[in-house]
Coordinates of C-alpha atoms in Angstrom, one line a residue:
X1 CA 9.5 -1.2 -34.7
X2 CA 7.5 0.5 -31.9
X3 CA 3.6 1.4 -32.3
X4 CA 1.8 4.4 -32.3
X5 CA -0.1 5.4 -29.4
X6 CA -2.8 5.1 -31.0
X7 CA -2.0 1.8 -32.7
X8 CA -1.1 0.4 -29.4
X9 CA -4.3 1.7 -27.0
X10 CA -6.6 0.2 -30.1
X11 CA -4.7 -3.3 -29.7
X12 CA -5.1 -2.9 -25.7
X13 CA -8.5 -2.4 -26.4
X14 CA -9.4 -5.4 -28.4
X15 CA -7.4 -7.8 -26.6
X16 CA -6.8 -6.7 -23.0
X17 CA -9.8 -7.2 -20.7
X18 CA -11.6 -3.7 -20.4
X19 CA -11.8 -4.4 -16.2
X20 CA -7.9 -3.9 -16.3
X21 CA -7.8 -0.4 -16.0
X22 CA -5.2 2.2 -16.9
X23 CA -4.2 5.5 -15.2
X24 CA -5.4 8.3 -17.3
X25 CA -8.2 6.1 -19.0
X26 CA -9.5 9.3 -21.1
X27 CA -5.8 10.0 -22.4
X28 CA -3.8 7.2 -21.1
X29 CA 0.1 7.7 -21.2
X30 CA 2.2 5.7 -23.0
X31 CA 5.7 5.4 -21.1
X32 CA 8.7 3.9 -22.8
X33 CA 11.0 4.2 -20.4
X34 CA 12.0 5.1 -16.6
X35 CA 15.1 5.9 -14.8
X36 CA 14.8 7.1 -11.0
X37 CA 11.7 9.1 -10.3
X38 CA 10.9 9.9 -13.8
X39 CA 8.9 8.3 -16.4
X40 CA 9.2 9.8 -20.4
X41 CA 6.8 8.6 -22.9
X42 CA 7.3 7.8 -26.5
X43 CA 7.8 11.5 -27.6
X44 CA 10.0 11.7 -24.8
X45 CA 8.3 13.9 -22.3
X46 CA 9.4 13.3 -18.8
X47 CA 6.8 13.0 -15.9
X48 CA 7.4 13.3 -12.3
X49 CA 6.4 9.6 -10.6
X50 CA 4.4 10.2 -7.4
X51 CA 2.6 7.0 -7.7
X52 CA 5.2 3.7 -8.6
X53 CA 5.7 2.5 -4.7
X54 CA 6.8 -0.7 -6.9
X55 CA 9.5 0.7 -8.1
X56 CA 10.9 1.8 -4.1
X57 CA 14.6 2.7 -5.0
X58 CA 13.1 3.7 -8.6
X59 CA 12.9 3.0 -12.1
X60 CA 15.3 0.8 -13.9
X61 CA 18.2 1.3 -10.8
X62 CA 21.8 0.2 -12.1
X63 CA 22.6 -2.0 -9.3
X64 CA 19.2 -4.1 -9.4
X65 CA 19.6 -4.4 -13.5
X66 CA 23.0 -5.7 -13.0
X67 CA 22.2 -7.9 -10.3
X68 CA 19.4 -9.2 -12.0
X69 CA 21.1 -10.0 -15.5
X70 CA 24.0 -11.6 -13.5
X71 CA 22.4 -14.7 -11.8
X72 CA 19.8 -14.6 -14.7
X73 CA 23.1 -15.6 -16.9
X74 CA 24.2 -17.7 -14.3
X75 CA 21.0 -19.9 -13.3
X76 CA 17.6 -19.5 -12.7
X77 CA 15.2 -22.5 -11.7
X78 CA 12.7 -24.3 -9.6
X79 CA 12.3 -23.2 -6.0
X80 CA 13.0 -26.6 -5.1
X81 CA 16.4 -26.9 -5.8
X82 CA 18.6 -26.1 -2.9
X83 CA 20.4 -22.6 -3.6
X84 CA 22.4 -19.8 -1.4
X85 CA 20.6 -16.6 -2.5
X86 CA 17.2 -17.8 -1.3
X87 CA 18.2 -18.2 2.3
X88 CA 20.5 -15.8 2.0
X89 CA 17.8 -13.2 1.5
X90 CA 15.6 -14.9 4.3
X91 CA 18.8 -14.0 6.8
X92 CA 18.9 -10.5 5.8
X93 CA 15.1 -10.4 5.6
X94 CA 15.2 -11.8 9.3
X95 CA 17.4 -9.2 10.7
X96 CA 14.9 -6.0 9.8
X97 CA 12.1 -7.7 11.8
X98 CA 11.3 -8.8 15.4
X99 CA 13.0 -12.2 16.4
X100 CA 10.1 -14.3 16.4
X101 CA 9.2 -13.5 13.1
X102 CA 11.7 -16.3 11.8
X103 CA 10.3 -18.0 8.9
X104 CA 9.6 -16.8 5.3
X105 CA 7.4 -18.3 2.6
X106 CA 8.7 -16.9 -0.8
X107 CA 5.9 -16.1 -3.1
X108 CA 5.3 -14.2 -6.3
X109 CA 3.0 -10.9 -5.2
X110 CA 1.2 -9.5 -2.3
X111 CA -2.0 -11.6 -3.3
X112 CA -0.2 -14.5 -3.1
X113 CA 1.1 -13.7 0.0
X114 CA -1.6 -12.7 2.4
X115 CA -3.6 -15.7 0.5
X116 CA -0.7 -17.5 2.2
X117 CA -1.5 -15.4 5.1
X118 CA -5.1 -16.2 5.5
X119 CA -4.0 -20.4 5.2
X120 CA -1.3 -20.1 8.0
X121 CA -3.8 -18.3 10.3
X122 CA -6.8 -21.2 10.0
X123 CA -4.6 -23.5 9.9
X124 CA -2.8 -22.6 13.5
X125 CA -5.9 -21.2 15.1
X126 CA -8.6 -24.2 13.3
X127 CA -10.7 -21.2 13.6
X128 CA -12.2 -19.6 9.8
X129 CA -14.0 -16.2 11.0
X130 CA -11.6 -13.4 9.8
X131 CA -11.5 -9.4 11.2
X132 CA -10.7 -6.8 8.4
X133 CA -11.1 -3.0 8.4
X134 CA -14.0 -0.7 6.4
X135 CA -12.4 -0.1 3.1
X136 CA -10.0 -2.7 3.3
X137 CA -8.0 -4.0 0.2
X138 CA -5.8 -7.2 0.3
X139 CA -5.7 -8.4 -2.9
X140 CA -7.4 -9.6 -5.7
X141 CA -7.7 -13.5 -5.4
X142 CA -10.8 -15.0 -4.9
X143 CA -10.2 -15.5 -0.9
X144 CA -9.1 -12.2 -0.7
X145 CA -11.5 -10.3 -2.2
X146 CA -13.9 -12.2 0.5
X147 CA -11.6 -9.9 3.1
X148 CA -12.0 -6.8 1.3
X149 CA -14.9 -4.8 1.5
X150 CA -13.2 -2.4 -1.1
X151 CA -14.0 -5.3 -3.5
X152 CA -16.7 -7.4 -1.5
X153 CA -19.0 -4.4 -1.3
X154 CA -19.5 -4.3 -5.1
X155 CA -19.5 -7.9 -5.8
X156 CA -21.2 -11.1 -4.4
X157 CA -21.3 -8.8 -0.6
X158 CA -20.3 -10.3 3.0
X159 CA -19.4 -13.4 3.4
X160 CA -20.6 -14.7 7.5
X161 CA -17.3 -15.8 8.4
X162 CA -15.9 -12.0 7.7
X163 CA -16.4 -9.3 10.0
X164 CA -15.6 -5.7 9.5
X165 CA -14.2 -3.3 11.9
X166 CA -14.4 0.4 11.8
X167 CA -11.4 1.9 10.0
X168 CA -9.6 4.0 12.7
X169 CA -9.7 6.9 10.4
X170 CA -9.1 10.1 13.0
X171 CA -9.8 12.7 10.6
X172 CA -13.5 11.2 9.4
X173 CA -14.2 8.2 11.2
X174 CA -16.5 7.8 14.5
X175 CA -13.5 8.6 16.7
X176 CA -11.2 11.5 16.0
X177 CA -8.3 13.4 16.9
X178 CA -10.2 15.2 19.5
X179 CA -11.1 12.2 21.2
X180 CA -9.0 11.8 24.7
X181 CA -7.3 8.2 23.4
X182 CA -8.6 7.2 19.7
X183 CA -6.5 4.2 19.7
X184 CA -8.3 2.7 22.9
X185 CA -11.7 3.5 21.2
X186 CA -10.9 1.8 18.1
X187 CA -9.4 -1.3 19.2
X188 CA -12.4 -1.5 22.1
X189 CA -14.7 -1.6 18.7
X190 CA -12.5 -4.7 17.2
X191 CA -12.9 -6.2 21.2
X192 CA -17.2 -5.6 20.3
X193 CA -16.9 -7.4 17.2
X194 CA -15.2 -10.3 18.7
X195 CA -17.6 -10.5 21.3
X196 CA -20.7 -10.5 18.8
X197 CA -18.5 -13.0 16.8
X198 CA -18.6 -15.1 19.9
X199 CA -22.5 -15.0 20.4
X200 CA -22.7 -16.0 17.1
X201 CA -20.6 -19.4 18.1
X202 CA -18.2 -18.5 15.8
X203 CA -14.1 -18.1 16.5
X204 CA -11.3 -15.8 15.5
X205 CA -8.7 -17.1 13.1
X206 CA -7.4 -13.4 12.6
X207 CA -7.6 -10.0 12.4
X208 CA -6.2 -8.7 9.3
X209 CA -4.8 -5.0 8.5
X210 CA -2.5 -3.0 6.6
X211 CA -0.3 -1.0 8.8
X212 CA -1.0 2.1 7.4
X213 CA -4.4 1.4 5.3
X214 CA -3.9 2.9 1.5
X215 CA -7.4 2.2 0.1
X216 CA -8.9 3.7 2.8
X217 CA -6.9 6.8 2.1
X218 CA -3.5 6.7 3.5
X219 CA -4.7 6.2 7.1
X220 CA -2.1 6.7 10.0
X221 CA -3.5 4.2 12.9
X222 CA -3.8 6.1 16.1
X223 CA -1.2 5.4 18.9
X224 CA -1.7 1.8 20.8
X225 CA -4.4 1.1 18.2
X226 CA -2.3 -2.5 17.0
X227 CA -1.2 -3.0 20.6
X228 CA -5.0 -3.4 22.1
X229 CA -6.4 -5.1 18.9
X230 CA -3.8 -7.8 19.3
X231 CA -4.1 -8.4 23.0
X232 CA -8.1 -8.7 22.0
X233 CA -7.6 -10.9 19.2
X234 CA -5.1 -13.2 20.4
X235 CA -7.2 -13.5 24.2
X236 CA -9.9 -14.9 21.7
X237 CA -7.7 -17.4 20.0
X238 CA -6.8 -15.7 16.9
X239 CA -3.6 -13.8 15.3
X240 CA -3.2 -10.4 14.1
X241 CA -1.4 -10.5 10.1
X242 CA 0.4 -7.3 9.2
X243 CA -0.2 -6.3 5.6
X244 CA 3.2 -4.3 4.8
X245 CA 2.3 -4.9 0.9
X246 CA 2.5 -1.1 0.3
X247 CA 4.2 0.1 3.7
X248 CA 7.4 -1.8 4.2
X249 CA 11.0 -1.7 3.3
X250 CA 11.3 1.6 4.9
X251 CA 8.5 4.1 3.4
X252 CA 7.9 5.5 6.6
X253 CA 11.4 6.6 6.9
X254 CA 11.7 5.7 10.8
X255 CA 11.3 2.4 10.6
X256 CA 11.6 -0.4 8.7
X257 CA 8.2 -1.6 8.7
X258 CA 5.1 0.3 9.5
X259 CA 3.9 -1.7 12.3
X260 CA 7.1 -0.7 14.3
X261 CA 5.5 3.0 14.5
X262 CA 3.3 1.4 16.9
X263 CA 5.6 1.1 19.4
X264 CA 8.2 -1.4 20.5
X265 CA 5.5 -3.9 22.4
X266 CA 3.9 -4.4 19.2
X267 CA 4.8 -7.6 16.9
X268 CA 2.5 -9.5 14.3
X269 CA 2.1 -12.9 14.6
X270 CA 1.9 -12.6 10.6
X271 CA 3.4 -9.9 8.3
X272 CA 2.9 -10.3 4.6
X273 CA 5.2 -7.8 1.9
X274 CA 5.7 -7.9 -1.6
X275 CA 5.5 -4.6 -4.3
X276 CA 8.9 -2.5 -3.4
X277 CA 10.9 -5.8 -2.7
X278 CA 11.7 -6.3 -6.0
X279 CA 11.8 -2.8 -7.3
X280 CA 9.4 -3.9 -10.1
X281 CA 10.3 -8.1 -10.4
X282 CA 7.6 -10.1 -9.2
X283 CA 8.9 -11.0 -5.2
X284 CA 6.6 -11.1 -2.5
X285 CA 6.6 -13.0 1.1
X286 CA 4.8 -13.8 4.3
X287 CA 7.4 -14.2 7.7
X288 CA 5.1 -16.1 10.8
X289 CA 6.7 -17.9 13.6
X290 CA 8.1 -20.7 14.2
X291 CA 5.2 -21.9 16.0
X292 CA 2.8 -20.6 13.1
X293 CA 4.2 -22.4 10.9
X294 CA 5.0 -25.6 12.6
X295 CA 1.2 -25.8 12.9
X296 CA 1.4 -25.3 8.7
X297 CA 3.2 -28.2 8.4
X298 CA 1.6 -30.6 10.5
X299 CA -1.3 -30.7 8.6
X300 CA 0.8 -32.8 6.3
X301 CA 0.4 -31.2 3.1
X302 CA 3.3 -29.7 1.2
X303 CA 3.6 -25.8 0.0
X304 CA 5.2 -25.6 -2.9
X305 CA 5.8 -22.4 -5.1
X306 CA 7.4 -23.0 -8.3
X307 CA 8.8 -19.2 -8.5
X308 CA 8.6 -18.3 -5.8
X309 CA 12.3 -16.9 -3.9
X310 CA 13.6 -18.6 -7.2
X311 CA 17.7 -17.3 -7.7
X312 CA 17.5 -14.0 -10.2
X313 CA 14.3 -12.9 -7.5
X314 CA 16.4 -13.1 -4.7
X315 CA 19.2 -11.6 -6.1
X316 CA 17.2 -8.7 -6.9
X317 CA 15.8 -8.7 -3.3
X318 CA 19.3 -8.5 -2.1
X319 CA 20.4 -5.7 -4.3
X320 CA 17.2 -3.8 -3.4
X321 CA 18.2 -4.1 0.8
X322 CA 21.5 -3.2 -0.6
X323 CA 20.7 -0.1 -2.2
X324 CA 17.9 0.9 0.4
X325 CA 21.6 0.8 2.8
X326 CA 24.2 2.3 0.6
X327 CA 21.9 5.5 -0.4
X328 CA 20.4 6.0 3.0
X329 CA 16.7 5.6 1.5
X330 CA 15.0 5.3 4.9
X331 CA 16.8 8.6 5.6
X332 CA 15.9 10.4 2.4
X333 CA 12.1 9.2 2.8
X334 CA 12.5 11.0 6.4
X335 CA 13.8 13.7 5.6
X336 CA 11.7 14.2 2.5
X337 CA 8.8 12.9 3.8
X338 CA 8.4 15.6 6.8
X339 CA 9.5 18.2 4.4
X340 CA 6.5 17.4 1.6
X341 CA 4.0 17.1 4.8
X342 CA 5.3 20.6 5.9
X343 CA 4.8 22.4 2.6
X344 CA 1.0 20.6 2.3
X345 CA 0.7 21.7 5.7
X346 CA 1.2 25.3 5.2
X347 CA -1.1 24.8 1.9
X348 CA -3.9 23.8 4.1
X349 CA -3.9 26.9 5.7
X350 CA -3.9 28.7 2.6
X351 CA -6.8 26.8 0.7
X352 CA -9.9 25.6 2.4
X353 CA -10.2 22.7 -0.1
X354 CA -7.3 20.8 2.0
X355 CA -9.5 19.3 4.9
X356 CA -6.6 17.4 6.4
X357 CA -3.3 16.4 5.5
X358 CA -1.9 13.1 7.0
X359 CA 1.1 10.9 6.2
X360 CA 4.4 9.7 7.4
X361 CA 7.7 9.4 5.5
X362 CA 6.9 8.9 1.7
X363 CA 3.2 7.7 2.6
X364 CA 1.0 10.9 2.6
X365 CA -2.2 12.4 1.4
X366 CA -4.2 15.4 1.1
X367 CA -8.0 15.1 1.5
X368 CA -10.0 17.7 -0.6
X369 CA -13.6 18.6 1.2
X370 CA -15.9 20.9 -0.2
X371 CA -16.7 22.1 3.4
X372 CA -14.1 21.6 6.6
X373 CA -16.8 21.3 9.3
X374 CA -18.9 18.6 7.4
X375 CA -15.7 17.3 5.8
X376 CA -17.6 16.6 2.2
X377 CA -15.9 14.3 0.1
X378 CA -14.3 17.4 -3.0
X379 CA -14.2 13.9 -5.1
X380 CA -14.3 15.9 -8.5
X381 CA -12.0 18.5 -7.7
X382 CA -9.9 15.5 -6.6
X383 CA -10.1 14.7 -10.3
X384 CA -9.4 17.7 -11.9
X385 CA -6.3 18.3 -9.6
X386 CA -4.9 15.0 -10.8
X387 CA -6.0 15.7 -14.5
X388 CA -4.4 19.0 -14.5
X389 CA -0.9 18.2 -12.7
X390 CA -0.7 15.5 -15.5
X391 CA -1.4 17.9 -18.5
X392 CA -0.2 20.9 -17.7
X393 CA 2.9 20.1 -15.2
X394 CA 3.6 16.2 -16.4
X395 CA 3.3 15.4 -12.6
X396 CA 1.7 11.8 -12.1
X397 CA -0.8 11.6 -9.5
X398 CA -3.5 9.4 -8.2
X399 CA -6.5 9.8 -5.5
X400 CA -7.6 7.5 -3.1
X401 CA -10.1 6.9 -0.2
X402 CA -14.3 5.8 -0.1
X403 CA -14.7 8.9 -2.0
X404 CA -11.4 9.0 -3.8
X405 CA -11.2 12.5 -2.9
X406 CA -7.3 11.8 -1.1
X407 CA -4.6 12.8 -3.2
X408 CA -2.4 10.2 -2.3
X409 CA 1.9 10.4 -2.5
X410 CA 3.9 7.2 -2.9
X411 CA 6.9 8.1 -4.8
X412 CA 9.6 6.2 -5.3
X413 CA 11.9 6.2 -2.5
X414 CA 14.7 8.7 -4.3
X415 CA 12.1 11.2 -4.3
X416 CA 14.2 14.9 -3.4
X417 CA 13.5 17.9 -2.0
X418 CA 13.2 19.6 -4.7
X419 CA 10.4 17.1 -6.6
X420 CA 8.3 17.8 -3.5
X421 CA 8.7 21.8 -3.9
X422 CA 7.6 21.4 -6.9
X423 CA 4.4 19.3 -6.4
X424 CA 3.7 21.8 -4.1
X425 CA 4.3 24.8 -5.9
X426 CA 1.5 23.2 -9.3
X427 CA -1.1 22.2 -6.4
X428 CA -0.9 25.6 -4.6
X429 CA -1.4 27.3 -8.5
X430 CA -4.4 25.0 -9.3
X431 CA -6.3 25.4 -6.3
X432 CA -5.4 28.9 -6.7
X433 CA -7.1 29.2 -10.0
X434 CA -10.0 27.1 -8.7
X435 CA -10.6 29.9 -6.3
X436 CA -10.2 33.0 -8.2
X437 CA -12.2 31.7 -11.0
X438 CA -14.7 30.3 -8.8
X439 CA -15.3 27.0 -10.5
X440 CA -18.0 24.4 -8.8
X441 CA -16.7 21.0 -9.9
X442 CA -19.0 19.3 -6.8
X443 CA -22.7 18.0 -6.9
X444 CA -23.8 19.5 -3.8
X445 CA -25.0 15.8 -2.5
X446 CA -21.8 13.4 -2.7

C-alpha cells in the first residue's frame, strides 16, 4: 500500500540525509510514474519534464523496458565473465566517435567515470597538476570534487595541484561576443595558466571540461576554443578529457557529441559519458586511446568494475542507440531545439528580464538580469519563474549558473513542438504579470 505524501516526505526526512536535496524542497513533488516527457504524481497530475536529461529518449520507453527485462531473465553477472552485449555496445559506441577514440572502460555513473578519467590522464602523462574551468562540476567523489570549484569553493578550497581557467562564458565573462575571436582569447588564458603552472615547476596531466558547461549555466564554447586549448595542453605534456556527462548521445541535435560542434580538427584524447546512456539504469563510460590506455595498463595493476558494462546495462545501452536511430531523436532535438531558441528569442525582445538566451539543440537557457547593460544576476525572479511554472502550469523547471539566475532546458529528447510553445507561452504570461504589477523580487546588491 502506497504512503501519503506526507507520510513519505516525514520518512525521507528522518532517514534520508538532509544534504540530498529535492527539487521543490518547500513543496516537493511526489511522482509515481512517468511515460515520455511527462511525469504525474500520486493524485495523478501530469507535469511537463524540462529537466530529466537522464531519461534522454524519456520516461519508462517500451523498447528499453523490454530490453531490460529480457537479458535481466536471461543472465545478469560479474563484468568479468566474457559476454557479447558488452563489446557489442563498445562496437556501436566506437562508431559515433573519432577513430582513435577506441577503447571503453564500462562504469556505473559519470563520477565514476571522469574519476576514471582523472587516473588514465596521470597515469599516461606521470604528471598530477589538473586544468578545469570557473564553475566547473564533474562529480561528486572525493577526487572530483578537488576539480570542481562548484564544490571546492564551499568546502576544504583549492587544492595546488588544480588550476582554474576562466569559463569562456561570451555573454558575462572577461571576453564576449563583441570581441574579434573569443575563442582565441580564451584558450590564450588556459596557454597563461600553463605557463604559470610551469614557473611553479609543476606539469600538466590535463585539462578537464564539459563540452558545453551546465553548472556554469548552459555555456556554448566559442568557435576554436577546444581546438587552441588542446594544441596548448598537449605542447605541455598533458591531454584534454571531454566531459559529455550531460551533452552526449545527440542533445545538440547536429552531432553526436558536443565536442564535434567544435569543428572536425577537434578530438579529445579522453571523453567521459554516462546520464542519458541508460535512459535512467545506472551506465556510464570513459573511451581514451589505445595509446592512453596502454600506458593504464602498464602500470601493472588491474581495473576491475564489478557492474560495470554488466549484460542487462548493456542491453539497455543498445536499445537506447537503437531508439535514438529508429525515432530520429538527434533530428527531433534539432528541429525542436532551434524552434524553442526562436520563440525565447523573440521573448527577449519582448521582456527586458531575458539578458541573453543561449543554447543548442535540447541544451538551452535563458539568463534573467535585473539590468541588460550591467547584466545583474535576476537570481529571485529566477525562482519565482520556476516556482510558478510548477504551481500554476505543472511545467518542471530548474535554474542554473554562479547566480542560478539561468533557466536552464534539458528535456527529454522526445520533447515536441508543441511542449516548447507551450513553455513559452506560461514564461511570456509570468514575466508579463511581473511587469504589469511591478513586483521587485531583487535585493538591489546581488
Amino acid at each position: 500500500m502506497a504512503l501519503q505524501k506526507e507520510e513519505t516526505l516525514a520518512m525521507r526526512k528522518r532517514l534520508i540525509g538532509q544534504s540530498c536535496k529535492l527539487f521543490y524542497s518547500d513543496d516537493p513533488l511526489k511522482i509515481v510514474r512517468a511515460r515520455g516527457q511527462y511525469l504525474f504524481d500520486e493524485n495523478g497530475k501530469r507535469y511537463l519534464d524540462c529537466i530529466s536529461n537522464v531519461h534522454h529518449v524519456g520516461h519508462c520507453h517500451p523498447d528499453i523496458t523490454k530490453a531490460a527485462a529480457a537479458q535481466m531473465d536471461l543472465l545478469n553477472t560479474n563484468s568479468r565473465f566474457l559476454h557479447d552485449n558488452r563489446v557489442m555496445y563498445a562496437d556501436r559506441l566506437s562508431a559515433t566517435l573519432p577513430e582513435k577514440l577506441c577503447v571503453f572502460y564500462f562504469v556505473n555513473s559519470g563520477s565514476e567515470a571522469n574519476d576514471l578519467a582523472l587516473r588514465l590522464a596521470q597515469q599516461y602523462t606521470q604528471h598530477e597538476d589538473v586544468i578545469v574551468l570557473d564553475h566547473a562540476y564533474h562529480g561528486h567523489l572525493m577526487s572530483l570534487i578537488d576539480i570542481s570549484p562548484y564544490k571546492f569553493r564551499k568546502l576544504a578550497g583549492q587544492k595546488e595541484w588544480v588550476h582554474v581557467a576562466p569559463l569562456p562564458d561570451t555573454y558575462r565573462g572577461i571576453y564576449r561576443d563583441t570581441h574579434p575571436d573569443p575563442g582565441q582569447a580564451y584558450a590564450d588564458t588556459v596557454k597563461d595558466l600553463i605557463e604559470d603552472v610551469h614557473n611553479k615547476g609543476r606539469k600538466i596531466s590535463a585539462f578537464f571540461a564539459e563540452s558545453l558547461p551546465s553548472v556554469g549555466g548552459q555555456i556554448i564554447f566559442p568557435q576554436g576554443y577546444s581546438t587552441k586549448v588542446a594544441e596548448y595542453v598537449r605542447s605541455a605534456g598533458g591531454v584534454y578529457v571531454a566531459d559529455e556527462v550531460q551533452t552526449g548521445f545527440g542533445r545538440v541535435g547536429s552531432h553526436f557529441w558536443a565536442f564535434e560542434l567544435q569543428g572536425e580538427g577537434f578530438c579529445p584524447d579522453i571523453v567521459t559519458m554516462g546520464k542519458p546512456m541508460g535512459n535512467g539504469h545506472p551506465l556510464a563510460c570513459v573511451a581514451t586511446t589505445a595509446e592512453i590506455a596502454g600506458a593504464f595498463t602498464a602500470n601493472g595493476v588491474e581495473y576491475f568494475n564489478t557492474f560495470g558494462g554488466n549484460p542487462v546495462s548493456c542491453a539497455i545501452g543498445l536499445e537506447v542507440l537503437n531508439v535514438i536511430e529508429k525515432e530520429d531523436l538527434r533530428g527531433n532535438a534539432t528541429r525542436v531545439g532551434a524552434h524553442l531558441k526562436g520563440l525565447l528569442t523573440k521573448l527577449q525582445s519582448q521582456h527586458q528580464i531575458i539578458g541573453d538566451v543561449r543554447g543548442v539543440g535540447l541544451f538551452v537557457g535563458i539568463e534573467l538580469v535585473t539590468d541588460r547593460e550591467q547584466k545583474t544576476p535576476a537570481t529571485k525572479t529566477a525562482a519565482w519563474v520556476v516556482k510558478r511554472l510548477k504551481e500554476e502550469d505543472l511545467i518542471c523547471v530548474s535554474t542554473d549558473g554562479p547566480w542560478e539566475s539561468v533557466l536552464k532546458f534539458k528535456p527529454p529528447m522526445c520533447f515536441s513542438m508543441e511542449d516548447a510553445e507551450l513553455v513559452v507561452r506560461c514564461i511570456h504570461r509570468i514575466l508579463s504579470d511581473l511587469e504589469t504589477n511591478g513586483l521587485k523580487l531583487e535585493k538591489e546588491d546581488i
